[in-house]
Amino acid sequence: MFTKAEYAQYFQMISEKEQAMVFALERLIPSVSDVALSFMLESILQEELAHNKLVCELVDRVMNPPSEARMSSRAHALGDAQLTQSGTEIMLIGHCLDYSLGGLCLELKEELRQGDCFQAAVRFYESGNSINREARVMWCRQSGPDRYKVGFEFEDA
């Protein structure tokens, strides 16, 4: 018999695999010249985006008790992210995992310090919409070898 925590961990692993597939497909599709193959890969991409969203909502709503107070609800939306550190020319590339009116969560290869400010530019895969906002690092956790999940709060939220 699985515990609720074991189910949540299992579905989190599924979500991470689906996210990796989405990120890989987003890099691959523009380089495919065969129209039929490109169409099939785009279909797979759309299905993986939908699957990931469902799994994330399952974990959020069913498996995990409310553990954090949020001013606004979080949307699971994957996308490409580019960070430019305020006052420097340091630029980082990563992926968006989710966002809300108050902030966003990114996955990066670099560990960031709480309190650092960045200009965050994100292009969302599913909608094609983008945001470009000043954001401050609120937390940073290692999520795998050379991978960090970083929570940002928008400065003008």
GROMACS .gro file of N, CA, C and O in nm, residues 59-154:
model
  384
   59VAL      N    1  -0.100   1.660  -0.805
   59VAL     CA    2  -0.013   1.669  -0.688
   59VAL      C    3  -0.054   1.788  -0.602
   59VAL      O    4  -0.065   1.777  -0.480
   60ASP      N    5  -0.079   1.904  -0.665
   60ASP     CA    6  -0.115   2.024  -0.590
   60ASP      C    7  -0.246   2.010  -0.515
   60ASP      O    8  -0.256   2.044  -0.398
   61ARG      N    9  -0.348   1.963  -0.581
   61ARG     CA   10  -0.484   1.965  -0.525
   61ARG      C   11  -0.521   1.843  -0.445
   61ARG      O   12  -0.597   1.852  -0.349
   62VAL      N   13  -0.474   1.727  -0.487
   62VAL     CA   14  -0.518   1.603  -0.424
   62VAL      C   15  -0.415   1.547  -0.327
   62VAL      O   16  -0.449   1.508  -0.216
   63MET      N   17  -0.290   1.545  -0.369
   63MET     CA   18  -0.188   1.476  -0.290
   63MET      C   19  -0.128   1.561  -0.179
   63MET      O   20  -0.096   1.509  -0.074
   64ASN      N   21  -0.109   1.689  -0.203
   64ASN     CA   22  -0.044   1.774  -0.104
   64ASN      C   23  -0.145   1.859  -0.029
   64ASN      O   24  -0.226   1.926  -0.090
   65PRO      N   25  -0.136   1.859   0.102
   65PRO     CA   26  -0.222   1.951   0.177
   65PRO      C   27  -0.175   2.094   0.153
   65PRO      O   28  -0.058   2.115   0.119
   66PRO      N   29  -0.263   2.192   0.166
   66PRO     CA   30  -0.219   2.331   0.147
   66PRO      C   31  -0.107   2.363   0.245
   66PRO      O   32  -0.126   2.360   0.365
   67SER      N   33   0.013   2.391   0.190
   67SER     CA   34   0.128   2.413   0.278
   67SER      C   35   0.184   2.553   0.266
   67SER      O   36   0.277   2.588   0.335
   68GLU      N   37   0.129   2.631   0.174
   68GLU     CA   38   0.183   2.764   0.157
   68GLU      C   39   0.069   2.861   0.132
   68GLU      O   40  -0.025   2.831   0.062
   69ALA      N   41   0.080   2.976   0.192
   69ALA     CA   42  -0.021   3.079   0.170
   69ALA      C   43   0.015   3.155   0.044
   69ALA      O   44   0.126   3.204   0.031
   70ARG      N   45  -0.076   3.161  -0.050
   70ARG     CA   46  -0.052   3.232  -0.176
   70ARG      C   47  -0.153   3.342  -0.191
   70ARG      O   48  -0.270   3.325  -0.163
   71MET      N   49  -0.105   3.456  -0.239
   71MET     CA   50  -0.193   3.568  -0.268
   71MET      C   51  -0.276   3.540  -0.393
   71MET      O   52  -0.389   3.583  -0.405
   72SER      N   53  -0.219   3.464  -0.488
   72SER     CA   54  -0.290   3.430  -0.611
   72SER      C   55  -0.255   3.287  -0.648
   72SER      O   56  -0.151   3.235  -0.610
   73SER      N   57  -0.342   3.224  -0.726
   73SER     CA   58  -0.319   3.084  -0.759
   73SER      C   59  -0.204   3.070  -0.859
   73SER      O   60  -0.176   3.159  -0.938
   74ARG      N   61  -0.142   2.955  -0.853
   74ARG     CA   62  -0.026   2.924  -0.937
   74ARG      C   63  -0.074   2.850  -1.061
   74ARG      O   64  -0.160   2.763  -1.053
   75ALA      N   65  -0.020   2.885  -1.177
   75ALA     CA   66  -0.050   2.816  -1.303
   75ALA      C   67   0.074   2.738  -1.345
   75ALA      O   68   0.184   2.792  -1.347
   76HIS      N   69   0.054   2.612  -1.376
   76HIS     CA   70   0.165   2.530  -1.425
   76HIS      C   71   0.178   2.557  -1.573
   76HIS      O   72   0.095   2.515  -1.654
   77ALA      N   73   0.281   2.631  -1.610
   77ALA     CA   74   0.304   2.668  -1.749
   77ALA      C   75   0.454   2.662  -1.776
   77ALA      O   76   0.531   2.733  -1.714
   78LEU      N   77   0.491   2.574  -1.867
   78LEU     CA   78   0.632   2.557  -1.900
   78LEU      C   79   0.673   2.657  -2.007
   78LEU      O   80   0.593   2.696  -2.092
   79GLY      N   81   0.799   2.697  -2.001
   79GLY     CA   82   0.850   2.791  -2.101
   79GLY      C   83   0.999   2.812  -2.088
   79GLY      O   84   1.064   2.762  -1.996
   80ASP      N   85   1.053   2.887  -2.184
   80ASP     CA   86   1.194   2.926  -2.182
   80ASP      C   87   1.209   3.053  -2.099
   80ASP      O   88   1.127   3.143  -2.108
   81ALA      N   89   1.314   3.059  -2.019
   81ALA     CA   90   1.338   3.175  -1.933
   81ALA      C   91   1.479   3.229  -1.955
   81ALA      O   92   1.574   3.152  -1.973
   82GLN      N   93   1.488   3.360  -1.952
   82GLN     CA   94   1.617   3.428  -1.960
   82GLN      C   95   1.621   3.530  -1.847
   82GLN      O   96   1.531   3.611  -1.832
   83LEU      N   97   1.726   3.523  -1.767
   83LEU     CA   98   1.744   3.614  -1.654
   83LEU      C   99   1.864   3.703  -1.678
   83LEU      O  100   1.969   3.655  -1.720
   84THR      N  101   1.848   3.832  -1.652
   84THR     CA  102   1.960   3.925  -1.655
   84THR      C  103   1.969   3.987  -1.516
   84THR      O  104   1.872   4.047  -1.468
   85GLN      N  105   2.084   3.969  -1.451
   85GLN     CA  106   2.097   4.019  -1.315
   85GLN      C  107   2.103   4.171  -1.316
   85GLN      O  108   2.177   4.232  -1.394
   86SER      N  109   2.025   4.231  -1.228
   86SER     CA  110   2.019   4.377  -1.219
   86SER      C  111   2.156   4.435  -1.186
   86SER      O  112   2.227   4.385  -1.099
   87GLY      N  113   2.195   4.539  -1.261
   87GLY     CA  114   2.322   4.607  -1.237
   87GLY      C  115   2.443   4.536  -1.293
   87GLY      O  116   2.555   4.580  -1.270
   88THR      N  117   2.423   4.425  -1.364
   88THR     CA  118   2.535   4.352  -1.423
   88THR      C  119   2.498   4.311  -1.565
   88THR      O  120   2.387   4.335  -1.610
   89GLU      N  121   2.591   4.245  -1.630
   89GLU     CA  122   2.563   4.189  -1.762
   89GLU      C  123   2.550   4.038  -1.755
   89GLU      O  124   2.554   3.969  -1.857
   90ILE      N  125   2.535   3.985  -1.634
   90ILE     CA  126   2.522   3.841  -1.616
   90ILE      C  127   2.386   3.795  -1.669
   90ILE      O  128   2.282   3.849  -1.631
   91MET      N  129   2.388   3.696  -1.761
   91MET     CA  130   2.266   3.643  -1.818
   91MET      C  131   2.261   3.493  -1.795
   91MET      O  132   2.361   3.424  -1.818
   92LEU      N  133   2.147   3.443  -1.750
   92LEU     CA  134   2.127   3.300  -1.725
   92LEU      C  135   2.009   3.251  -1.807
   92LEU      O  136   1.913   3.325  -1.829
   93ILE      N  137   2.015   3.125  -1.848
   93ILE     CA  138   1.909   3.063  -1.925
   93ILE      C  139   1.853   2.947  -1.844
   93ILE      O  140   1.928   2.872  -1.782
   94GLY      N  141   1.721   2.931  -1.846
   94GLY     CA  142   1.657   2.821  -1.775
   94GLY      C  143   1.518   2.796  -1.829
   94GLY      O  144   1.486   2.837  -1.941
   95HIS      N  145   1.439   2.728  -1.749
   95HIS     CA  146   1.302   2.694  -1.786
   95HIS      C  147   1.205   2.738  -1.679
   95HIS      O  148   1.233   2.724  -1.559
   96CYS      N  149   1.090   2.786  -1.721
   96CYS     CA  150   0.982   2.820  -1.629
   96CYS      C  151   0.903   2.693  -1.599
   96CYS      O  152   0.874   2.614  -1.689
   97LEU      N  153   0.869   2.673  -1.471
   97LEU     CA  154   0.787   2.560  -1.430
   97LEU      C  155   0.645   2.603  -1.396
   97LEU      O  156   0.550   2.531  -1.422
   98ASP      N  157   0.633   2.720  -1.333
   98ASP     CA  158   0.500   2.773  -1.303
   98ASP      C  159   0.510   2.921  -1.273
   98ASP      O  160   0.619   2.974  -1.255
   99TYR      N  161   0.393   2.987  -1.270
   99TYR     CA  162   0.391   3.129  -1.240
   99TYR      C  163   0.257   3.165  -1.175
   99TYR      O  164   0.160   3.090  -1.183
  100SER      N  165   0.256   3.281  -1.113
  100SER     CA  166   0.134   3.339  -1.057
  100SER      C  167   0.143   3.490  -1.075
  100SER      O  168   0.243   3.540  -1.126
  101LEU      N  169   0.042   3.559  -1.031
  101LEU     CA  170   0.048   3.705  -1.039
  101LEU      C  171   0.161   3.761  -0.954
  101LEU      O  172   0.212   3.868  -0.982
  102GLY      N  173   0.203   3.686  -0.850
  102GLY     CA  174   0.305   3.734  -0.759
  102GLY      C  175   0.447   3.691  -0.789
  102GLY      O  176   0.542   3.747  -0.735
  103GLY      N  177   0.464   3.590  -0.875
  103GLY     CA  178   0.599   3.544  -0.901
  103GLY      C  179   0.603   3.423  -0.991
  103GLY      O  180   0.504   3.389  -1.056
  104LEU      N  181   0.719   3.356  -0.993
  104LEU     CA  182   0.735   3.239  -1.077
  104LEU      C  183   0.840   3.145  -1.020
  104LEU      O  184   0.917   3.183  -0.932
  105CYS      N  185   0.840   3.023  -1.072
  105CYS     CA  186   0.939   2.923  -1.033
  105CYS      C  187   1.013   2.881  -1.159
  105CYS      O  188   0.951   2.845  -1.259
  106LEU      N  189   1.145   2.889  -1.153
  106LEU     CA  190   1.229   2.852  -1.267
  106LEU      C  191   1.321   2.737  -1.228
  106LEU      O  192   1.355   2.720  -1.111
  107GLU      N  193   1.362   2.662  -1.329
  107GLU     CA  194   1.465   2.561  -1.311
  107GLU      C  195   1.589   2.611  -1.385
  107GLU      O  196   1.581   2.646  -1.502
  108LEU      N  197   1.702   2.617  -1.312
  108LEU     CA  198   1.827   2.670  -1.366
  108LEU      C  199   1.941   2.574  -1.338
  108LEU      O  200   1.931   2.489  -1.249
  109LYS      N  201   2.051   2.594  -1.407
  109LYS     CA  202   2.173   2.516  -1.380
  109LYS      C  203   2.257   2.582  -1.271
  109LYS      O  204   2.348   2.520  -1.219
  110GLU      N  205   2.225   2.708  -1.239
  110GLU     CA  206   2.303   2.783  -1.142
  110GLU      C  207   2.226   2.799  -1.011
  110GLU      O  208   2.105   2.817  -1.012
  111GLU      N  209   2.300   2.797  -0.902
  111GLU     CA  210   2.242   2.824  -0.770
  111GLU      C  211   2.240   2.976  -0.752
  111GLU      O  212   2.339   3.043  -0.779
  112LEU      N  213   2.128   3.029  -0.708
  112LEU     CA  214   2.115   3.173  -0.688
  112LEU      C  215   2.099   3.205  -0.540
  112LEU      O  216   2.055   3.121  -0.462
  113ARG      N  217   2.134   3.328  -0.505
  113ARG     CA  218   2.125   3.372  -0.366
  113ARG      C  219   1.992   3.443  -0.341
  113ARG      O  220   1.947   3.524  -0.423
  114GLN      N  221   1.935   3.413  -0.226
  114GLN     CA  222   1.811   3.481  -0.186
  114GLN      C  223   1.836   3.631  -0.181
  114GLN      O  224   1.939   3.677  -0.134
  115GLY      N  225   1.742   3.708  -0.237
  115GLY     CA  226   1.751   3.853  -0.236
  115GLY      C  227   1.806   3.913  -0.364
  115GLY      O  228   1.786   4.032  -0.389
  116ASP      N  229   1.875   3.834  -0.447
  116ASP     CA  230   1.927   3.888  -0.573
  116ASP      C  231   1.811   3.923  -0.667
  116ASP      O  232   1.709   3.853  -0.669
  117CYS      N  233   1.830   4.030  -0.746
  117CYS     CA  234   1.726   4.077  -0.839
  117CYS      C  235   1.766   4.050  -0.983
  117CYS      O  236   1.884   4.063  -1.018
  118PHE      N  237   1.668   4.014  -1.063
  118PHE     CA  238   1.689   3.984  -1.204
  118PHE      C  239   1.574   4.040  -1.287
  118PHE      O  240   1.462   4.051  -1.237
  119GLN      N  241   1.603   4.068  -1.412
  119GLN     CA  242   1.499   4.093  -1.510
  119GLN      C  243   1.466   3.956  -1.568
  119GLN      O  244   1.554   3.890  -1.624
  120ALA      N  245   1.344   3.911  -1.551
  120ALA     CA  246   1.303   3.777  -1.595
  120ALA      C  247   1.217   3.788  -1.720
  120ALA      O  248   1.111   3.849  -1.718
  121ALA      N  249   1.265   3.728  -1.829
  121ALA     CA  250   1.190   3.722  -1.954
  121ALA      C  251   1.153   3.577  -1.979
  121ALA      O  252   1.242   3.491  -1.984
  122VAL      N  253   1.023   3.550  -1.991
  122VAL     CA  254   0.975   3.413  -2.008
  122VAL      C  255   0.882   3.407  -2.128
  122VAL      O  256   0.794   3.491  -2.144
  123ARG      N  257   0.904   3.304  -2.214
  123ARG     CA  258   0.811   3.274  -2.323
  123ARG      C  259   0.747   3.140  -2.292
  123ARG      O  260   0.814   3.039  -2.277
  124PHE      N  261   0.613   3.141  -2.278
  124PHE     CA  262   0.539   3.021  -2.242
  124PHE      C  263   0.510   2.938  -2.366
  124PHE      O  264   0.466   2.991  -2.468
  125TYR      N  265   0.535   2.808  -2.358
  125TYR     CA  266   0.519   2.719  -2.473
  125TYR      C  267   0.374   2.709  -2.519
  125TYR      O  268   0.345   2.721  -2.637
  126GLU      N  269   0.285   2.680  -2.425
  126GLU     CA  270   0.147   2.648  -2.462
  126GLU      C  271   0.073   2.767  -2.524
  126GLU      O  272   0.008   2.754  -2.625
  127SER      N  273   0.087   2.882  -2.463
  127SER     CA  274   0.012   2.999  -2.510
  127SER      C  275   0.090   3.084  -2.610
  127SER      O  276   0.030   3.160  -2.685
  128GLY      N  277   0.223   3.075  -2.605
  128GLY     CA  278   0.305   3.163  -2.688
  128GLY      C  279   0.320   3.302  -2.628
  128GLY      O  280   0.393   3.385  -2.681
  129ASN      N  281   0.251   3.329  -2.516
  129ASN     CA  282   0.262   3.458  -2.448
  129ASN      C  283   0.397   3.469  -2.380
  129ASN      O  284   0.466   3.369  -2.358
  130SER      N  285   0.433   3.592  -2.345
  130SER     CA  286   0.558   3.613  -2.274
  130SER      C  287   0.540   3.720  -2.166
  130SER      O  288   0.445   3.798  -2.170
  131ILE      N  289   0.632   3.718  -2.071
  131ILE     CA  290   0.637   3.820  -1.967
  131ILE      C  291   0.781   3.869  -1.957
  131ILE      O  292   0.874   3.797  -1.993
  132ASN      N  293   0.798   3.990  -1.910
  132ASN     CA  294   0.931   4.047  -1.887
  132ASN      C  295   0.917   4.136  -1.765
  132ASN      O  296   0.865   4.247  -1.774
  133ARG      N  297   0.960   4.084  -1.648
  133ARG     CA  298   0.938   4.155  -1.523
  133ARG      C  299   1.060   4.147  -1.433
  133ARG      O  300   1.138   4.052  -1.440
  134GLU      N  301   1.074   4.246  -1.347
  134GLU     CA  302   1.178   4.247  -1.245
  134GLU      C  303   1.135   4.151  -1.134
  134GLU      O  304   1.020   4.155  -1.089
  135ALA      N  305   1.227   4.062  -1.092
  135ALA     CA  306   1.192   3.961  -0.992
  135ALA      C  307   1.308   3.941  -0.895
  135ALA      O  308   1.425   3.951  -0.933
  136ARG      N  309   1.272   3.911  -0.770
  136ARG     CA  310   1.371   3.888  -0.663
  136ARG      C  311   1.368   3.741  -0.622
  136ARG      O  312   1.261   3.682  -0.607
  137VAL      N  313   1.488   3.683  -0.601
  137VAL     CA  314   1.499   3.544  -0.556
  137VAL      C  315   1.449   3.534  -0.412
  137VAL      O  316   1.497   3.604  -0.324
  138MET      N  317   1.350   3.446  -0.392
  138MET     CA  318   1.295   3.423  -0.258
  138MET      C  319   1.350   3.295  -0.196
  138MET      O  320   1.365   3.286  -0.076
  139TRP      N  321   1.376   3.195  -0.280
  139TRP     CA  322   1.432   3.068  -0.232
  139TRP      C  323   1.501   2.997  -0.349
  139TRP      O  324   1.472   3.025  -0.465
  140CYS      N  325   1.591   2.905  -0.315
  140CYS     CA  326   1.663   2.826  -0.414
  140CYS      C  327   1.693   2.689  -0.353
  140CYS      O  328   1.747   2.681  -0.243
  141ARG      N  329   1.654   2.583  -0.425
  141ARG     CA  330   1.676   2.446  -0.377
  141ARG      C  331   1.737   2.361  -0.488
  141ARG      O  332   1.693   2.370  -0.603
  142GLN      N  333   1.831   2.277  -0.452
  142GLN     CA  334   1.886   2.185  -0.551
  142GLN      C  335   1.779   2.080  -0.582
  142GLN      O  336   1.717   2.024  -0.491
  143SER      N  337   1.757   2.054  -0.712
  143SER     CA  338   1.653   1.958  -0.751
  143SER      C  339   1.712   1.840  -0.828
  143SER      O  340   1.638   1.753  -0.871
  144GLY      N  341   1.842   1.839  -0.844
  144GLY     CA  342   1.910   1.730  -0.914
  144GLY      C  343   2.054   1.771  -0.935
  144GLY      O  344   2.094   1.881  -0.896
  145PRO      N  345   2.132   1.684  -0.998
  145PRO     CA  346   2.270   1.721  -1.027
  145PRO      C  347   2.273   1.844  -1.118
  145PRO      O  348   2.214   1.842  -1.225
  146ASP      N  349   2.336   1.949  -1.073
  146ASP     CA  350   2.348   2.073  -1.151
  146ASP      C  351   2.212   2.130  -1.192
  146ASP      O  352   2.198   2.189  -1.299
  147ARG      N  353   2.110   2.112  -1.109
  147ARG     CA  354   1.977   2.168  -1.135
  147ARG      C  355   1.923   2.228  -1.005
  147ARG      O  356   1.931   2.167  -0.899
  148TYR      N  357   1.867   2.347  -1.020
  148TYR     CA  358   1.812   2.418  -0.905
  148TYR      C  359   1.674   2.472  -0.939
  148TYR      O  360   1.653   2.523  -1.049
  149LYS      N  361   1.580   2.456  -0.848
  149LYS     CA  362   1.451   2.523  -0.859
  149LYS      C  363   1.462   2.651  -0.779
  149LYS      O  364   1.509   2.651  -0.665
  150VAL      N  365   1.417   2.761  -0.843
  150VAL     CA  366   1.432   2.892  -0.782
  150VAL      C  367   1.296   2.963  -0.783
  150VAL      O  368   1.233   2.973  -0.889
  151GLY      N  369   1.254   3.009  -0.666
  151GLY     CA  370   1.130   3.083  -0.654
  151GLY      C  371   1.158   3.232  -0.658
  151GLY      O  372   1.246   3.282  -0.586
  152PHE      N  373   1.085   3.304  -0.742
  152PHE     CA  374   1.101   3.449  -0.758
  152PHE      C  375   0.971   3.519  -0.721
  152PHE      O  376   0.863   3.468  -0.750
  153GLU      N  377   0.984   3.636  -0.663
  153GLU     CA  378   0.869   3.723  -0.638
  153GLU      C  379   0.886   3.845  -0.728
  153GLU      O  380   0.995   3.905  -0.733
  154PHE      N  381   0.778   3.883  -0.798
  154PHE     CA  382   0.785   4.001  -0.883
  154PHE      C  383   0.797   4.125  -0.795
  154PHE      O  384   0.731   4.136  -0.694
   0.00000   0.00000   0.00000
